[in-house]
């Protein structure tokens, strides 16, 4: 397991990423030459990939239709807060898109993928479909595993019902926004932590704790507290400054602002 990781979804290059052992990055924000330089400096790179949610450009790229979407309340599930449609994990079009996307990323030199949004299948809004939805999502993860080959496959969220089904196919599991103040005080937080840590031990997974905090002294204190907690659990933590697009928080607590977008 790497000693540190960073999550940054803005444009690269950005100073400081080379100081981390593992970097989760938005692949469309990095030129091939900049990515190659990170690899040459020993940074293991994971490309961000949405496992179920599709923004409008991805919807078009994947050739999706309403029939490829997960139904929620008798209509295709749309998340206005993110501007994304939620794909049905059984959809042949979506599965082909995900498989081809992962294969292309590995071919382009990424060490693996960081799969987000699979936790949607645990949402109460689709709880009535759990009997078929969870196995379908697990089958999608197995497809991802085959597409990644020897590359790393790390899942964000999906820590409750999905994790036991997919842990054997993963290289890591990430808990985003862990409730640090709830540990030791509430059963659900402690039980979830135990479930994640047990999966990590049983299946030799990287266990990552990920959060966001203000880009000031209070944020640095929050980041240090989460890092200390993670170290006691045998995992690693990263706390982004405000948002994953605005910059990175360096290991010493300083914030490096985001790179400007390329011209044009």
mmCIF file of C-alpha atoms in Angstrom:
data_model
loop_
_atom_site.group_PDB
_atom_site.id
_atom_site.type_symbol
_atom_site.label_atom_id
_atom_site.label_comp_id
_atom_site.label_asym_id
_atom_site.label_seq_id
_atom_site.Cartn_x
_atom_site.Cartn_y
_atom_site.Cartn_z
ATOM 1 C CA UNK A 1 0.000 0.000 0.000
ATOM 2 C CA UNK A 2 1.336 3.466 -0.809
ATOM 3 C CA UNK A 3 2.168 5.719 2.119
ATOM 4 C CA UNK A 4 0.080 8.611 0.789
ATOM 5 C CA UNK A 5 -2.471 9.509 -1.856
ATOM 6 C CA UNK A 6 -3.971 12.594 -3.442
ATOM 7 C CA UNK A 7 -7.190 13.256 -5.356
ATOM 8 C CA UNK A 8 -7.245 16.056 -7.938
ATOM 9 C CA UNK A 9 -9.778 16.498 -10.719
ATOM 10 C CA UNK A 10 -8.445 19.724 -12.200
ATOM 11 C CA UNK A 11 -5.991 20.304 -15.034
ATOM 12 C CA UNK A 12 -2.416 19.131 -14.795
ATOM 13 C CA UNK A 13 0.383 19.428 -14.339
ATOM 14 C CA UNK A 14 0.257 20.733 -10.782
ATOM 15 C CA UNK A 15 3.227 21.000 -8.457
ATOM 16 C CA UNK A 16 3.261 18.608 -5.546
ATOM 17 C CA UNK A 17 1.504 15.573 -7.004
ATOM 18 C CA UNK A 18 4.898 13.902 -7.326
ATOM 19 C CA UNK A 19 5.170 13.931 -3.514
ATOM 20 C CA UNK A 20 2.430 11.311 -3.192
ATOM 21 C CA UNK A 21 2.664 7.590 -3.767
ATOM 22 C CA UNK A 22 -0.768 7.358 -5.389
ATOM 23 C CA UNK A 23 -2.623 10.002 -7.412
ATOM 24 C CA UNK A 24 -6.299 9.843 -8.403
ATOM 25 C CA UNK A 25 -6.707 12.193 -11.370
ATOM 26 C CA UNK A 26 -9.236 13.212 -14.003
ATOM 27 C CA UNK A 27 -7.718 11.657 -17.143
ATOM 28 C CA UNK A 28 -9.097 14.314 -19.489
ATOM 29 C CA UNK A 29 -7.174 16.962 -17.543
ATOM 30 C CA UNK A 30 -3.727 15.505 -18.213
ATOM 31 C CA UNK A 31 -1.553 15.464 -21.313
ATOM 32 C CA UNK A 32 0.227 12.205 -22.040
ATOM 33 C CA UNK A 33 3.646 13.789 -21.460
ATOM 34 C CA UNK A 34 2.682 15.134 -18.028
ATOM 35 C CA UNK A 35 1.230 11.779 -17.015
ATOM 36 C CA UNK A 36 4.395 10.025 -18.188
ATOM 37 C CA UNK A 37 6.512 12.349 -16.053
ATOM 38 C CA UNK A 38 4.499 11.422 -12.963
ATOM 39 C CA UNK A 39 4.968 7.745 -13.699
ATOM 40 C CA UNK A 40 8.687 8.279 -14.201
ATOM 41 C CA UNK A 41 8.847 9.834 -10.742
ATOM 42 C CA UNK A 42 7.318 6.745 -9.171
ATOM 43 C CA UNK A 43 3.744 7.963 -8.730
ATOM 44 C CA UNK A 44 1.076 5.314 -9.236
ATOM 45 C CA UNK A 45 -1.749 6.951 -11.211
ATOM 46 C CA UNK A 46 -5.443 6.070 -11.102
ATOM 47 C CA UNK A 47 -7.879 7.548 -13.611
ATOM 48 C CA UNK A 48 -11.240 8.704 -12.288
ATOM 49 C CA UNK A 49 -14.164 6.803 -13.792
ATOM 50 C CA UNK A 50 -17.850 7.092 -13.004
ATOM 51 C CA UNK A 51 -19.125 3.548 -12.711
ATOM 52 C CA UNK A 52 -22.818 4.295 -13.116
ATOM 53 C CA UNK A 53 -23.495 8.010 -13.559
ATOM 54 C CA UNK A 54 -23.253 9.623 -16.971
ATOM 55 C CA UNK A 55 -23.088 13.363 -17.615
ATOM 56 C CA UNK A 56 -24.582 14.578 -20.879
ATOM 57 C CA UNK A 57 -21.333 14.242 -22.837
ATOM 58 C CA UNK A 58 -20.791 10.695 -21.575
ATOM 59 C CA UNK A 59 -24.449 9.871 -22.260
ATOM 60 C CA UNK A 60 -23.901 10.807 -25.900
ATOM 61 C CA UNK A 61 -20.472 9.191 -26.137
ATOM 62 C CA UNK A 62 -21.797 5.888 -24.808
ATOM 63 C CA UNK A 63 -24.793 6.030 -27.141
ATOM 64 C CA UNK A 64 -27.227 5.627 -24.261
ATOM 65 C CA UNK A 65 -30.998 5.765 -24.579
ATOM 66 C CA UNK A 66 -33.673 5.950 -21.853
ATOM 67 C CA UNK A 67 -33.817 2.144 -21.979
ATOM 68 C CA UNK A 68 -30.210 2.023 -20.702
ATOM 69 C CA UNK A 69 -31.008 3.963 -17.539
ATOM 70 C CA UNK A 70 -31.904 2.777 -14.077
ATOM 71 C CA UNK A 71 -35.545 3.375 -13.249
ATOM 72 C CA UNK A 72 -36.341 5.305 -10.078
ATOM 73 C CA UNK A 73 -39.958 6.139 -9.304
ATOM 74 C CA UNK A 74 -41.073 4.759 -12.676
ATOM 75 C CA UNK A 75 -38.819 7.123 -14.611
ATOM 76 C CA UNK A 76 -35.154 7.207 -15.628
ATOM 77 C CA UNK A 77 -33.049 8.244 -12.660
ATOM 78 C CA UNK A 78 -31.607 11.721 -13.130
ATOM 79 C CA UNK A 79 -29.534 13.575 -10.514
ATOM 80 C CA UNK A 80 -30.008 17.312 -11.102
ATOM 81 C CA UNK A 81 -27.456 18.267 -8.448
ATOM 82 C CA UNK A 82 -24.743 16.630 -10.563
ATOM 83 C CA UNK A 83 -26.354 16.766 -13.995
ATOM 84 C CA UNK A 84 -25.992 13.012 -14.428
ATOM 85 C CA UNK A 85 -28.114 10.080 -15.516
ATOM 86 C CA UNK A 86 -27.740 6.782 -13.648
ATOM 87 C CA UNK A 87 -27.145 3.843 -15.954
ATOM 88 C CA UNK A 88 -28.616 0.408 -15.469
ATOM 89 C CA UNK A 89 -25.616 -1.860 -14.711
ATOM 90 C CA UNK A 90 -27.163 -4.518 -16.986
ATOM 91 C CA UNK A 91 -27.216 -2.206 -20.017
ATOM 92 C CA UNK A 92 -25.094 -3.696 -22.836
ATOM 93 C CA UNK A 93 -24.278 -0.180 -24.126
ATOM 94 C CA UNK A 94 -23.112 1.004 -20.718
ATOM 95 C CA UNK A 95 -21.130 -2.155 -20.066
ATOM 96 C CA UNK A 96 -19.397 -1.885 -23.438
ATOM 97 C CA UNK A 97 -18.596 1.776 -22.792
ATOM 98 C CA UNK A 98 -17.119 1.053 -19.362
ATOM 99 C CA UNK A 99 -15.105 -1.927 -20.631
ATOM 100 C CA UNK A 100 -13.667 0.001 -23.574
ATOM 101 C CA UNK A 101 -12.955 3.068 -21.463
ATOM 102 C CA UNK A 102 -10.980 1.120 -18.880
ATOM 103 C CA UNK A 103 -9.054 -0.777 -21.533
ATOM 104 C CA UNK A 104 -8.150 2.510 -23.247
ATOM 105 C CA UNK A 105 -6.982 4.090 -19.994
ATOM 106 C CA UNK A 106 -4.730 1.157 -19.175
ATOM 107 C CA UNK A 107 -3.342 1.235 -22.720
ATOM 108 C CA UNK A 108 -2.627 4.963 -22.303
ATOM 109 C CA UNK A 109 -0.399 4.214 -19.334
ATOM 110 C CA UNK A 110 -2.637 4.648 -16.296
ATOM 111 C CA UNK A 111 -1.871 2.211 -13.511
ATOM 112 C CA UNK A 112 -5.559 1.642 -12.861
ATOM 113 C CA UNK A 113 -8.937 3.261 -12.304
ATOM 114 C CA UNK A 114 -10.735 4.833 -9.367
ATOM 115 C CA UNK A 115 -14.395 3.900 -9.808
ATOM 116 C CA UNK A 116 -16.966 6.278 -8.347
ATOM 117 C CA UNK A 117 -20.812 6.296 -8.143
ATOM 118 C CA UNK A 118 -21.290 2.529 -7.761
ATOM 119 C CA UNK A 119 -22.694 3.316 -4.332
ATOM 120 C CA UNK A 120 -25.856 4.510 -6.088
ATOM 121 C CA UNK A 121 -27.113 0.923 -5.958
ATOM 122 C CA UNK A 122 -27.280 1.199 -2.151
ATOM 123 C CA UNK A 123 -29.518 4.279 -2.284
ATOM 124 C CA UNK A 124 -32.878 3.903 -0.545
ATOM 125 C CA UNK A 125 -34.527 5.336 -3.652
ATOM 126 C CA UNK A 126 -33.852 2.051 -5.474
ATOM 127 C CA UNK A 127 -33.978 -0.234 -2.452
ATOM 128 C CA UNK A 128 -36.939 -2.143 -3.889
ATOM 129 C CA UNK A 129 -34.659 -3.353 -6.714
ATOM 130 C CA UNK A 130 -31.837 -4.572 -4.446
ATOM 131 C CA UNK A 131 -32.447 -8.275 -5.160
ATOM 132 C CA UNK A 132 -31.332 -7.908 -8.795
ATOM 133 C CA UNK A 133 -29.550 -4.546 -8.699
ATOM 134 C CA UNK A 134 -26.758 -5.498 -6.306
ATOM 135 C CA UNK A 135 -25.765 -8.669 -8.202
ATOM 136 C CA UNK A 136 -25.910 -6.705 -11.470
ATOM 137 C CA UNK A 137 -23.583 -4.052 -10.047
ATOM 138 C CA UNK A 138 -21.239 -6.765 -8.769
ATOM 139 C CA UNK A 139 -21.187 -8.315 -12.237
ATOM 140 C CA UNK A 140 -20.287 -4.912 -13.678
ATOM 141 C CA UNK A 141 -17.350 -4.727 -11.256
ATOM 142 C CA UNK A 142 -16.176 -8.140 -12.458
ATOM 143 C CA UNK A 143 -16.278 -6.805 -16.023
ATOM 144 C CA UNK A 144 -14.170 -3.846 -14.857
ATOM 145 C CA UNK A 145 -11.716 -6.248 -13.253
ATOM 146 C CA UNK A 146 -11.264 -8.130 -16.511
ATOM 147 C CA UNK A 147 -10.886 -4.890 -18.482
ATOM 148 C CA UNK A 148 -8.255 -3.549 -16.065
ATOM 149 C CA UNK A 149 -6.181 -6.725 -16.240
ATOM 150 C CA UNK A 150 -3.198 -6.261 -13.954
ATOM 151 C CA UNK A 151 -4.131 -2.617 -13.374
ATOM 152 C CA UNK A 152 -5.454 -1.446 -10.042
ATOM 153 C CA UNK A 153 -9.193 -1.257 -9.456
ATOM 154 C CA UNK A 154 -10.248 0.932 -6.528
ATOM 155 C CA UNK A 155 -13.890 1.536 -5.621
ATOM 156 C CA UNK A 156 -15.259 4.626 -3.907
ATOM 157 C CA UNK A 157 -18.321 4.138 -1.661
ATOM 158 C CA UNK A 158 -20.614 1.127 -1.913
ATOM 159 C CA UNK A 159 -19.426 0.129 1.561
ATOM 160 C CA UNK A 160 -22.476 -1.669 2.871
ATOM 161 C CA UNK A 161 -24.380 -4.124 0.686
ATOM 162 C CA UNK A 162 -22.111 -3.978 -2.362
ATOM 163 C CA UNK A 163 -18.679 -4.331 -0.759
ATOM 164 C CA UNK A 164 -19.011 -7.996 0.305
ATOM 165 C CA UNK A 165 -19.951 -8.916 -3.277
ATOM 166 C CA UNK A 166 -17.083 -7.085 -4.984
ATOM 167 C CA UNK A 167 -14.178 -7.070 -2.510
ATOM 168 C CA UNK A 168 -12.500 -10.139 -4.090
ATOM 169 C CA UNK A 169 -12.269 -8.261 -7.395
ATOM 170 C CA UNK A 170 -10.838 -4.997 -6.030
ATOM 171 C CA UNK A 171 -7.394 -3.692 -5.159
ATOM 172 C CA UNK A 172 -8.689 -0.945 -2.898
ATOM 173 C CA UNK A 173 -11.741 0.582 -1.262
ATOM 174 C CA UNK A 174 -12.255 4.284 -0.484
ATOM 175 C CA UNK A 175 -14.563 5.814 2.104
ATOM 176 C CA UNK A 176 -15.305 9.377 1.086
ATOM 177 C CA UNK A 177 -16.430 11.776 3.830
ATOM 178 C CA UNK A 178 -15.989 9.393 6.773
ATOM 179 C CA UNK A 179 -17.745 10.813 9.874
ATOM 180 C CA UNK A 180 -14.677 11.210 12.065
ATOM 181 C CA UNK A 181 -16.643 12.599 15.010
ATOM 182 C CA UNK A 182 -19.012 9.603 14.945
ATOM 183 C CA UNK A 183 -16.392 6.890 15.393
ATOM 184 C CA UNK A 184 -16.573 5.470 18.900
ATOM 185 C CA UNK A 185 -19.931 7.184 19.428
ATOM 186 C CA UNK A 186 -22.371 5.618 16.970
ATOM 187 C CA UNK A 187 -22.849 1.971 16.077
ATOM 188 C CA UNK A 188 -23.404 2.523 12.353
ATOM 189 C CA UNK A 189 -20.103 4.370 11.924
ATOM 190 C CA UNK A 190 -18.131 1.801 13.923
ATOM 191 C CA UNK A 191 -19.784 -1.115 12.137
ATOM 192 C CA UNK A 192 -19.083 0.394 8.709
ATOM 193 C CA UNK A 193 -15.459 1.028 9.635
ATOM 194 C CA UNK A 194 -15.090 -2.536 10.861
ATOM 195 C CA UNK A 195 -16.644 -3.851 7.643
ATOM 196 C CA UNK A 196 -14.230 -1.835 5.517
ATOM 197 C CA UNK A 197 -11.154 -2.731 7.559
ATOM 198 C CA UNK A 198 -12.105 -6.413 7.616
ATOM 199 C CA UNK A 199 -12.512 -6.433 3.838
ATOM 200 C CA UNK A 200 -9.121 -4.771 3.561
ATOM 201 C CA UNK A 201 -7.425 -7.460 5.640
ATOM 202 C CA UNK A 202 -9.306 -10.397 4.153
ATOM 203 C CA UNK A 203 -8.782 -9.379 0.532
ATOM 204 C CA UNK A 204 -5.508 -7.442 0.832
ATOM 205 C CA UNK A 205 -7.096 -4.143 -0.204
ATOM 206 C CA UNK A 206 -5.768 -0.618 0.068
ATOM 207 C CA UNK A 207 -8.117 1.230 2.428
ATOM 208 C CA UNK A 208 -8.371 4.957 1.708
ATOM 209 C CA UNK A 209 -10.172 7.642 3.704
ATOM 210 C CA UNK A 210 -11.034 10.736 1.667
ATOM 211 C CA UNK A 211 -12.493 14.066 2.752
ATOM 212 C CA UNK A 212 -12.611 17.803 2.031
ATOM 213 C CA UNK A 213 -11.936 20.737 4.349
ATOM 214 C CA UNK A 214 -11.367 24.505 4.035
ATOM 215 C CA UNK A 215 -8.112 25.664 2.496
ATOM 216 C CA UNK A 216 -7.008 27.381 5.701
ATOM 217 C CA UNK A 217 -5.546 26.527 9.106
ATOM 218 C CA UNK A 218 -8.754 24.865 10.277
ATOM 219 C CA UNK A 219 -8.700 22.657 7.202
ATOM 220 C CA UNK A 220 -5.097 21.677 7.886
ATOM 221 C CA UNK A 221 -6.089 20.688 11.415
ATOM 222 C CA UNK A 222 -8.959 18.582 10.082
ATOM 223 C CA UNK A 223 -6.625 16.939 7.582
ATOM 224 C CA UNK A 224 -4.098 16.128 10.308
ATOM 225 C CA UNK A 225 -6.821 14.639 12.508
ATOM 226 C CA UNK A 226 -8.065 12.368 9.721
ATOM 227 C CA UNK A 227 -4.516 11.323 8.819
ATOM 228 C CA UNK A 228 -3.784 10.435 12.440
ATOM 229 C CA UNK A 229 -7.008 8.439 12.714
ATOM 230 C CA UNK A 230 -6.254 6.593 9.463
ATOM 231 C CA UNK A 231 -2.750 5.708 10.607
ATOM 232 C CA UNK A 232 -4.169 4.132 13.767
ATOM 233 C CA UNK A 233 -6.437 1.973 11.585
ATOM 234 C CA UNK A 234 -3.643 0.925 9.243
ATOM 235 C CA UNK A 235 -4.923 2.902 6.245
ATOM 236 C CA UNK A 236 -4.148 6.243 4.599
ATOM 237 C CA UNK A 237 -6.078 9.494 4.298
ATOM 238 C CA UNK A 238 -6.247 12.591 2.143
ATOM 239 C CA UNK A 239 -8.211 15.802 2.750
ATOM 240 C CA UNK A 240 -8.701 18.018 -0.293
ATOM 241 C CA UNK A 241 -8.758 21.834 0.034
ATOM 242 C CA UNK A 242 -12.405 22.857 -0.434
ATOM 243 C CA UNK A 243 -12.941 20.860 -3.618
ATOM 244 C CA UNK A 244 -11.129 18.303 -5.749
ATOM 245 C CA UNK A 245 -10.826 20.760 -8.647
ATOM 246 C CA UNK A 246 -9.335 23.756 -6.823
ATOM 247 C CA UNK A 247 -5.916 22.436 -5.889
ATOM 248 C CA UNK A 248 -4.198 19.917 -3.660
ATOM 249 C CA UNK A 249 -3.215 19.829 -0.015
ATOM 250 C CA UNK A 250 0.461 18.890 0.262
ATOM 251 C CA UNK A 251 1.730 16.490 2.923
ATOM 252 C CA UNK A 252 3.004 19.443 4.981
ATOM 253 C CA UNK A 253 -0.478 21.031 4.986
ATOM 254 C CA UNK A 254 0.195 23.784 2.455
ATOM 255 C CA UNK A 255 -2.241 24.197 -0.425
ATOM 256 C CA UNK A 256 -1.088 24.226 -4.040
ATOM 257 C CA UNK A 257 -3.684 25.981 -6.249
ATOM 258 C CA UNK A 258 -5.085 24.365 -9.356
ATOM 259 C CA UNK A 259 -3.389 24.713 -12.702
ATOM 260 C CA UNK A 260 -5.119 26.993 -15.229
ATOM 261 C CA UNK A 261 -6.889 25.261 -18.109
ATOM 262 C CA UNK A 262 -4.852 24.943 -21.292
ATOM 263 C CA UNK A 263 -5.419 27.659 -23.905
ATOM 264 C CA UNK A 264 -8.225 26.977 -26.299
#
